[in-house]
Amino acid sequence: MSPVAGGAATPVGIVLVSHSAAVATAVAELARGLAGGGDLAPVLPAGGTPDGGLGTSSELICEAAKAVDRGAGVALLVDLGSAVLTVKALLAEGDELPGGSRLVDAPFVEGAVAALVTASAGGDLDAVAAAASEAYAYRKE
């Protein structure tokens, strides 16, 4: 976390990358709703292609990452294979995403909720990534 004026912590930003704009938007809305309101960390969807089709878009991912970046890092959660490859390619290029951007290995829905709750509580990027990844252990039986 980085301190800012008034002693408040700078939150980690979160980008939800899906092949579908509707899915990314719905998961962002769900995470916001379940995170309990108040001052939430910034979270944005980056779903589909610029023309509204299914797929992933480097452009949309970069725009969302820049929009949520407050200087404490950006956690990128993805839904499926080619979204992973797109984010990995952007990270490898090194200049497209804000500094401190990280691909987080986590389940998309549960990880998004855990990441947003942790980021909103002031967790740093390591804590946000760990909380999202730990969502793999949530039992549903």
Short mmCIF file of N, CA and C in Angstrom, two decimals:
data_model
loop_
_atom_site.label_atom_id
_atom_site.label_comp_id
_atom_site.label_asym_id
_atom_site.label_seq_id
_atom_site.Cartn_x
_atom_site.Cartn_y
_atom_site.Cartn_z
N MET A 1 0.84 -1.18 0.00
CA MET A 1 0.00 0.00 0.00
C MET A 1 0.87 1.23 0.00
N SER A 2 0.41 2.23 -0.67
CA SER A 2 1.13 3.49 -0.70
C SER A 2 0.32 4.55 0.01
N PRO A 3 0.92 5.28 0.92
CA PRO A 3 0.16 6.32 1.61
C PRO A 3 -0.11 7.50 0.67
N VAL A 4 -1.21 8.14 0.91
CA VAL A 4 -1.57 9.35 0.19
C VAL A 4 -1.97 10.39 1.20
N ALA A 5 -2.27 11.58 0.73
CA ALA A 5 -2.64 12.68 1.62
C ALA A 5 -3.76 12.25 2.56
N GLY A 6 -3.66 12.66 3.80
CA GLY A 6 -4.68 12.35 4.77
C GLY A 6 -4.50 10.98 5.40
N GLY A 7 -3.43 10.25 5.06
CA GLY A 7 -3.16 8.97 5.69
C GLY A 7 -3.90 7.80 5.08
N ALA A 8 -4.73 8.03 4.08
CA ALA A 8 -5.47 6.93 3.47
C ALA A 8 -4.52 6.09 2.62
N ALA A 9 -4.86 4.83 2.45
CA ALA A 9 -4.04 3.94 1.64
C ALA A 9 -4.50 3.99 0.19
N THR A 10 -3.55 3.88 -0.69
CA THR A 10 -3.84 3.81 -2.12
C THR A 10 -4.24 2.37 -2.44
N PRO A 11 -5.42 2.16 -3.00
CA PRO A 11 -5.86 0.78 -3.22
C PRO A 11 -5.27 0.15 -4.48
N VAL A 12 -5.17 -1.16 -4.44
CA VAL A 12 -4.84 -1.95 -5.61
C VAL A 12 -6.04 -1.89 -6.55
N GLY A 13 -5.79 -1.74 -7.83
CA GLY A 13 -6.86 -1.79 -8.82
C GLY A 13 -7.06 -3.21 -9.32
N ILE A 14 -8.26 -3.49 -9.80
CA ILE A 14 -8.59 -4.83 -10.26
C ILE A 14 -9.24 -4.74 -11.64
N VAL A 15 -8.76 -5.59 -12.56
CA VAL A 15 -9.34 -5.68 -13.90
C VAL A 15 -9.80 -7.12 -14.10
N LEU A 16 -11.05 -7.27 -14.56
CA LEU A 16 -11.64 -8.58 -14.81
C LEU A 16 -11.70 -8.79 -16.31
N VAL A 17 -10.88 -9.71 -16.81
CA VAL A 17 -10.74 -9.96 -18.24
C VAL A 17 -11.53 -11.21 -18.62
N SER A 18 -12.52 -11.01 -19.46
CA SER A 18 -13.34 -12.13 -19.93
C SER A 18 -13.48 -12.06 -21.44
N HIS A 19 -13.84 -13.17 -22.03
CA HIS A 19 -14.13 -13.21 -23.46
C HIS A 19 -15.46 -12.53 -23.78
N SER A 20 -16.23 -12.24 -22.77
CA SER A 20 -17.55 -11.65 -22.94
C SER A 20 -17.67 -10.38 -22.12
N ALA A 21 -18.07 -9.29 -22.76
CA ALA A 21 -18.28 -8.04 -22.03
C ALA A 21 -19.36 -8.21 -20.97
N ALA A 22 -20.41 -8.96 -21.30
CA ALA A 22 -21.51 -9.16 -20.35
C ALA A 22 -21.03 -9.92 -19.12
N VAL A 23 -20.22 -10.94 -19.32
CA VAL A 23 -19.70 -11.72 -18.18
C VAL A 23 -18.79 -10.85 -17.32
N ALA A 24 -17.86 -10.14 -17.92
CA ALA A 24 -16.94 -9.30 -17.15
C ALA A 24 -17.70 -8.24 -16.36
N THR A 25 -18.70 -7.63 -16.99
CA THR A 25 -19.50 -6.61 -16.31
C THR A 25 -20.31 -7.20 -15.17
N ALA A 26 -20.91 -8.36 -15.40
CA ALA A 26 -21.71 -9.00 -14.36
C ALA A 26 -20.85 -9.41 -13.16
N VAL A 27 -19.66 -9.94 -13.42
CA VAL A 27 -18.79 -10.34 -12.31
C VAL A 27 -18.31 -9.11 -11.54
N ALA A 28 -18.03 -8.01 -12.23
CA ALA A 28 -17.65 -6.77 -11.54
C ALA A 28 -18.79 -6.28 -10.66
N GLU A 29 -20.01 -6.31 -11.18
CA GLU A 29 -21.18 -5.88 -10.40
C GLU A 29 -21.41 -6.79 -9.20
N LEU A 30 -21.27 -8.09 -9.40
CA LEU A 30 -21.43 -9.05 -8.30
C LEU A 30 -20.39 -8.79 -7.22
N ALA A 31 -19.14 -8.63 -7.62
CA ALA A 31 -18.07 -8.38 -6.65
C ALA A 31 -18.34 -7.10 -5.86
N ARG A 32 -18.76 -6.04 -6.56
CA ARG A 32 -19.08 -4.79 -5.86
C ARG A 32 -20.20 -5.01 -4.86
N GLY A 33 -21.23 -5.72 -5.27
CA GLY A 33 -22.37 -5.96 -4.39
C GLY A 33 -22.01 -6.79 -3.17
N LEU A 34 -21.17 -7.80 -3.36
CA LEU A 34 -20.80 -8.68 -2.25
C LEU A 34 -19.70 -8.11 -1.38
N ALA A 35 -18.99 -7.11 -1.87
CA ALA A 35 -17.90 -6.51 -1.09
C ALA A 35 -18.42 -5.61 0.02
N GLY A 36 -19.70 -5.33 0.03
CA GLY A 36 -20.29 -4.63 1.15
C GLY A 36 -20.41 -3.14 1.05
N GLY A 37 -20.14 -2.57 -0.08
CA GLY A 37 -20.30 -1.12 -0.23
C GLY A 37 -19.18 -0.36 0.43
N GLY A 38 -19.43 0.89 0.71
CA GLY A 38 -18.40 1.74 1.28
C GLY A 38 -17.39 2.14 0.22
N ASP A 39 -16.19 2.46 0.67
CA ASP A 39 -15.13 2.84 -0.24
C ASP A 39 -14.48 1.59 -0.83
N LEU A 40 -14.90 1.24 -2.03
CA LEU A 40 -14.36 0.06 -2.67
C LEU A 40 -13.16 0.41 -3.53
N ALA A 41 -12.25 -0.53 -3.62
CA ALA A 41 -11.12 -0.38 -4.54
C ALA A 41 -11.67 -0.33 -5.96
N PRO A 42 -10.94 0.29 -6.87
CA PRO A 42 -11.43 0.37 -8.25
C PRO A 42 -11.38 -1.00 -8.94
N VAL A 43 -12.48 -1.35 -9.59
CA VAL A 43 -12.57 -2.60 -10.34
C VAL A 43 -13.31 -2.31 -11.63
N LEU A 44 -12.77 -2.80 -12.73
CA LEU A 44 -13.39 -2.59 -14.04
C LEU A 44 -13.37 -3.87 -14.86
N PRO A 45 -14.41 -4.06 -15.68
CA PRO A 45 -14.40 -5.17 -16.62
C PRO A 45 -13.62 -4.82 -17.87
N ALA A 46 -13.04 -5.83 -18.48
CA ALA A 46 -12.40 -5.69 -19.79
C ALA A 46 -12.78 -6.94 -20.57
N GLY A 47 -13.99 -6.92 -21.11
CA GLY A 47 -14.51 -8.11 -21.74
C GLY A 47 -14.83 -7.92 -23.20
N GLY A 48 -14.65 -8.99 -23.94
CA GLY A 48 -15.01 -8.99 -25.35
C GLY A 48 -14.05 -8.17 -26.19
N THR A 49 -14.51 -7.88 -27.39
CA THR A 49 -13.72 -7.11 -28.34
C THR A 49 -14.30 -5.71 -28.46
N PRO A 50 -13.55 -4.75 -29.00
CA PRO A 50 -14.06 -3.38 -29.12
C PRO A 50 -15.37 -3.27 -29.91
N ASP A 51 -15.60 -4.21 -30.82
CA ASP A 51 -16.83 -4.15 -31.61
C ASP A 51 -17.98 -4.91 -30.96
N GLY A 52 -17.78 -5.38 -29.73
CA GLY A 52 -18.85 -6.05 -28.99
C GLY A 52 -18.88 -7.56 -29.16
N GLY A 53 -17.94 -8.13 -29.88
CA GLY A 53 -17.91 -9.57 -30.09
C GLY A 53 -17.24 -10.31 -28.94
N LEU A 54 -17.22 -11.62 -29.08
CA LEU A 54 -16.54 -12.46 -28.10
C LEU A 54 -15.05 -12.50 -28.42
N GLY A 55 -14.23 -12.49 -27.39
CA GLY A 55 -12.79 -12.52 -27.55
C GLY A 55 -12.13 -11.68 -26.49
N THR A 56 -10.84 -11.48 -26.62
CA THR A 56 -10.13 -10.60 -25.69
C THR A 56 -9.45 -9.51 -26.48
N SER A 57 -9.33 -8.36 -25.86
CA SER A 57 -8.78 -7.19 -26.53
C SER A 57 -7.69 -6.57 -25.68
N SER A 58 -6.49 -6.54 -26.23
CA SER A 58 -5.38 -5.87 -25.55
C SER A 58 -5.73 -4.42 -25.25
N GLU A 59 -6.38 -3.78 -26.20
CA GLU A 59 -6.76 -2.38 -26.05
C GLU A 59 -7.68 -2.18 -24.85
N LEU A 60 -8.72 -3.00 -24.74
CA LEU A 60 -9.66 -2.86 -23.62
C LEU A 60 -9.01 -3.19 -22.28
N ILE A 61 -8.13 -4.18 -22.28
CA ILE A 61 -7.43 -4.55 -21.05
C ILE A 61 -6.54 -3.40 -20.59
N CYS A 62 -5.78 -2.82 -21.50
CA CYS A 62 -4.88 -1.71 -21.15
C CYS A 62 -5.66 -0.49 -20.69
N GLU A 63 -6.76 -0.17 -21.35
CA GLU A 63 -7.59 0.97 -20.94
C GLU A 63 -8.12 0.77 -19.52
N ALA A 64 -8.63 -0.42 -19.23
CA ALA A 64 -9.16 -0.69 -17.90
C ALA A 64 -8.05 -0.64 -16.85
N ALA A 65 -6.90 -1.23 -17.16
CA ALA A 65 -5.79 -1.24 -16.19
C ALA A 65 -5.32 0.18 -15.88
N LYS A 66 -5.22 1.01 -16.89
CA LYS A 66 -4.82 2.40 -16.65
C LYS A 66 -5.87 3.15 -15.84
N ALA A 67 -7.14 2.84 -16.07
CA ALA A 67 -8.22 3.53 -15.36
C ALA A 67 -8.28 3.15 -13.88
N VAL A 68 -7.93 1.91 -13.52
CA VAL A 68 -8.00 1.50 -12.11
C VAL A 68 -6.68 1.71 -11.37
N ASP A 69 -5.61 2.02 -12.07
CA ASP A 69 -4.30 2.17 -11.45
C ASP A 69 -4.24 3.41 -10.58
N ARG A 70 -3.94 3.21 -9.30
CA ARG A 70 -3.76 4.31 -8.36
C ARG A 70 -2.33 4.35 -7.82
N GLY A 71 -1.48 3.46 -8.38
CA GLY A 71 -0.08 3.43 -7.97
C GLY A 71 0.29 2.29 -7.04
N ALA A 72 -0.69 1.47 -6.63
CA ALA A 72 -0.42 0.36 -5.72
C ALA A 72 -0.40 -0.98 -6.43
N GLY A 73 -0.52 -0.96 -7.75
CA GLY A 73 -0.54 -2.19 -8.53
C GLY A 73 -1.92 -2.48 -9.07
N VAL A 74 -1.95 -3.37 -10.06
CA VAL A 74 -3.20 -3.78 -10.70
C VAL A 74 -3.23 -5.29 -10.76
N ALA A 75 -4.27 -5.89 -10.20
CA ALA A 75 -4.48 -7.33 -10.26
C ALA A 75 -5.38 -7.62 -11.45
N LEU A 76 -4.92 -8.48 -12.35
CA LEU A 76 -5.69 -8.87 -13.51
C LEU A 76 -6.16 -10.31 -13.34
N LEU A 77 -7.48 -10.51 -13.29
CA LEU A 77 -8.07 -11.83 -13.20
C LEU A 77 -8.69 -12.15 -14.55
N VAL A 78 -8.53 -13.38 -15.01
CA VAL A 78 -8.96 -13.76 -16.36
C VAL A 78 -9.87 -14.98 -16.31
N ASP A 79 -10.66 -15.14 -17.39
CA ASP A 79 -11.59 -16.27 -17.40
C ASP A 79 -11.04 -17.51 -18.08
N LEU A 80 -10.53 -17.42 -19.29
CA LEU A 80 -10.15 -18.61 -20.08
C LEU A 80 -8.79 -18.44 -20.74
N GLY A 81 -8.34 -19.51 -21.36
CA GLY A 81 -7.02 -19.63 -21.95
C GLY A 81 -6.47 -18.46 -22.73
N SER A 82 -7.17 -18.01 -23.77
CA SER A 82 -6.57 -16.94 -24.58
C SER A 82 -6.54 -15.61 -23.84
N ALA A 83 -7.39 -15.44 -22.84
CA ALA A 83 -7.29 -14.24 -22.01
C ALA A 83 -5.99 -14.26 -21.22
N VAL A 84 -5.62 -15.45 -20.75
CA VAL A 84 -4.35 -15.62 -20.04
C VAL A 84 -3.20 -15.25 -20.98
N LEU A 85 -3.25 -15.77 -22.19
CA LEU A 85 -2.17 -15.51 -23.15
C LEU A 85 -2.09 -14.02 -23.50
N THR A 86 -3.23 -13.37 -23.64
CA THR A 86 -3.24 -11.94 -23.97
C THR A 86 -2.60 -11.13 -22.85
N VAL A 87 -2.99 -11.42 -21.61
CA VAL A 87 -2.42 -10.69 -20.46
C VAL A 87 -0.93 -10.99 -20.32
N LYS A 88 -0.54 -12.26 -20.50
CA LYS A 88 0.88 -12.59 -20.41
C LYS A 88 1.68 -11.85 -21.48
N ALA A 89 1.14 -11.73 -22.68
CA ALA A 89 1.83 -11.00 -23.75
C ALA A 89 1.97 -9.53 -23.39
N LEU A 90 0.92 -8.94 -22.83
CA LEU A 90 0.99 -7.54 -22.42
C LEU A 90 2.03 -7.33 -21.32
N LEU A 91 2.08 -8.25 -20.36
CA LEU A 91 3.07 -8.15 -19.29
C LEU A 91 4.48 -8.31 -19.82
N ALA A 92 4.65 -9.19 -20.80
CA ALA A 92 5.97 -9.41 -21.39
C ALA A 92 6.45 -8.18 -22.16
N GLU A 93 5.53 -7.47 -22.79
CA GLU A 93 5.91 -6.26 -23.53
C GLU A 93 6.44 -5.20 -22.58
N GLY A 94 5.89 -5.17 -21.37
CA GLY A 94 6.42 -4.32 -20.33
C GLY A 94 6.02 -2.86 -20.33
N ASP A 95 5.46 -2.35 -21.42
CA ASP A 95 5.15 -0.92 -21.43
C ASP A 95 3.68 -0.63 -21.69
N GLU A 96 2.88 -1.65 -21.88
CA GLU A 96 1.47 -1.44 -22.18
C GLU A 96 0.62 -1.28 -20.91
N LEU A 97 0.95 -2.05 -19.88
CA LEU A 97 0.19 -2.03 -18.63
C LEU A 97 0.92 -1.18 -17.60
N PRO A 98 0.18 -0.64 -16.63
CA PRO A 98 0.83 0.14 -15.57
C PRO A 98 1.85 -0.70 -14.80
N GLY A 99 2.87 -0.07 -14.28
CA GLY A 99 3.84 -0.76 -13.45
C GLY A 99 3.14 -1.43 -12.28
N GLY A 100 3.62 -2.60 -11.91
CA GLY A 100 2.99 -3.32 -10.80
C GLY A 100 1.76 -4.11 -11.20
N SER A 101 1.52 -4.26 -12.50
CA SER A 101 0.39 -5.09 -12.94
C SER A 101 0.77 -6.55 -12.81
N ARG A 102 -0.20 -7.37 -12.40
CA ARG A 102 0.09 -8.78 -12.18
C ARG A 102 -1.09 -9.64 -12.61
N LEU A 103 -0.79 -10.70 -13.35
CA LEU A 103 -1.78 -11.73 -13.66
C LEU A 103 -1.96 -12.58 -12.42
N VAL A 104 -3.20 -12.75 -11.98
CA VAL A 104 -3.49 -13.50 -10.77
C VAL A 104 -4.15 -14.82 -11.15
N ASP A 105 -3.56 -15.92 -10.69
CA ASP A 105 -4.12 -17.24 -10.92
C ASP A 105 -5.19 -17.49 -9.88
N ALA A 106 -6.46 -17.35 -10.29
CA ALA A 106 -7.58 -17.46 -9.37
C ALA A 106 -8.84 -17.81 -10.13
N PRO A 107 -9.82 -18.42 -9.43
CA PRO A 107 -11.10 -18.61 -10.09
C PRO A 107 -11.72 -17.25 -10.38
N PHE A 108 -12.38 -17.13 -11.51
CA PHE A 108 -12.80 -15.81 -11.98
C PHE A 108 -13.81 -15.14 -11.04
N VAL A 109 -14.88 -15.82 -10.69
CA VAL A 109 -15.93 -15.18 -9.88
C VAL A 109 -15.50 -15.07 -8.42
N GLU A 110 -15.17 -16.20 -7.80
CA GLU A 110 -14.80 -16.18 -6.39
C GLU A 110 -13.54 -15.34 -6.16
N GLY A 111 -12.60 -15.45 -7.09
CA GLY A 111 -11.37 -14.67 -6.99
C GLY A 111 -11.62 -13.18 -7.08
N ALA A 112 -12.54 -12.79 -7.96
CA ALA A 112 -12.87 -11.37 -8.10
C ALA A 112 -13.44 -10.80 -6.80
N VAL A 113 -14.32 -11.55 -6.17
CA VAL A 113 -14.91 -11.10 -4.90
C VAL A 113 -13.83 -11.00 -3.83
N ALA A 114 -13.02 -12.04 -3.69
CA ALA A 114 -11.96 -12.03 -2.68
C ALA A 114 -10.96 -10.91 -2.93
N ALA A 115 -10.60 -10.70 -4.19
CA ALA A 115 -9.65 -9.64 -4.52
C ALA A 115 -10.22 -8.27 -4.16
N LEU A 116 -11.47 -8.04 -4.51
CA LEU A 116 -12.06 -6.72 -4.24
C LEU A 116 -12.22 -6.48 -2.74
N VAL A 117 -12.65 -7.48 -2.01
CA VAL A 117 -12.78 -7.32 -0.55
C VAL A 117 -11.43 -7.00 0.06
N THR A 118 -10.40 -7.72 -0.34
CA THR A 118 -9.06 -7.52 0.22
C THR A 118 -8.47 -6.18 -0.18
N ALA A 119 -8.62 -5.81 -1.45
CA ALA A 119 -8.11 -4.51 -1.90
C ALA A 119 -8.84 -3.37 -1.20
N SER A 120 -10.15 -3.52 -1.03
CA SER A 120 -10.94 -2.47 -0.38
C SER A 120 -10.60 -2.33 1.09
N ALA A 121 -10.12 -3.42 1.72
CA ALA A 121 -9.71 -3.38 3.12
C ALA A 121 -8.29 -2.84 3.28
N GLY A 122 -7.63 -2.52 2.16
CA GLY A 122 -6.30 -1.94 2.23
C GLY A 122 -5.17 -2.91 1.96
N GLY A 123 -5.50 -4.12 1.53
CA GLY A 123 -4.46 -5.10 1.24
C GLY A 123 -3.58 -4.65 0.08
N ASP A 124 -2.29 -4.99 0.17
CA ASP A 124 -1.38 -4.67 -0.93
C ASP A 124 -1.55 -5.70 -2.04
N LEU A 125 -0.79 -5.57 -3.11
CA LEU A 125 -0.95 -6.44 -4.27
C LEU A 125 -0.71 -7.90 -3.92
N ASP A 126 0.28 -8.18 -3.07
CA ASP A 126 0.54 -9.56 -2.67
C ASP A 126 -0.66 -10.14 -1.92
N ALA A 127 -1.25 -9.36 -1.02
CA ALA A 127 -2.40 -9.83 -0.25
C ALA A 127 -3.62 -10.03 -1.15
N VAL A 128 -3.82 -9.13 -2.10
CA VAL A 128 -4.94 -9.24 -3.03
C VAL A 128 -4.78 -10.50 -3.88
N ALA A 129 -3.59 -10.72 -4.41
CA ALA A 129 -3.34 -11.91 -5.23
C ALA A 129 -3.52 -13.18 -4.40
N ALA A 130 -3.02 -13.19 -3.18
CA ALA A 130 -3.15 -14.37 -2.32
C ALA A 130 -4.61 -14.66 -2.00
N ALA A 131 -5.38 -13.64 -1.67
CA ALA A 131 -6.80 -13.83 -1.35
C ALA A 131 -7.55 -14.39 -2.55
N ALA A 132 -7.28 -13.84 -3.72
CA ALA A 132 -7.95 -14.32 -4.92
C ALA A 132 -7.57 -15.76 -5.21
N SER A 133 -6.29 -16.08 -5.10
CA SER A 133 -5.82 -17.45 -5.37
C SER A 133 -6.37 -18.45 -4.37
N GLU A 134 -6.49 -18.03 -3.12
CA GLU A 134 -7.03 -18.91 -2.07
C GLU A 134 -8.48 -19.30 -2.35
N ALA A 135 -9.14 -18.56 -3.21
CA ALA A 135 -10.53 -18.88 -3.54
C ALA A 135 -10.65 -20.23 -4.23
N TYR A 136 -9.53 -20.77 -4.76
CA TYR A 136 -9.56 -22.11 -5.32
C TYR A 136 -9.97 -23.15 -4.26
N ALA A 137 -9.71 -22.84 -3.01
CA ALA A 137 -9.98 -23.78 -1.94
C ALA A 137 -11.43 -23.72 -1.42
N TYR A 138 -12.23 -22.79 -1.89
CA TYR A 138 -13.63 -22.70 -1.44
C TYR A 138 -14.36 -23.97 -1.82
N ARG A 139 -14.90 -24.65 -0.84
CA ARG A 139 -15.63 -25.90 -1.07
C ARG A 139 -17.10 -25.58 -1.30
N LYS A 140 -17.71 -26.29 -2.21
CA LYS A 140 -19.11 -26.07 -2.55
C LYS A 140 -19.96 -27.30 -2.24
N GLU A 141 -19.40 -28.19 -1.42
CA GLU A 141 -20.18 -29.37 -1.06
C GLU A 141 -20.34 -29.47 0.42
#
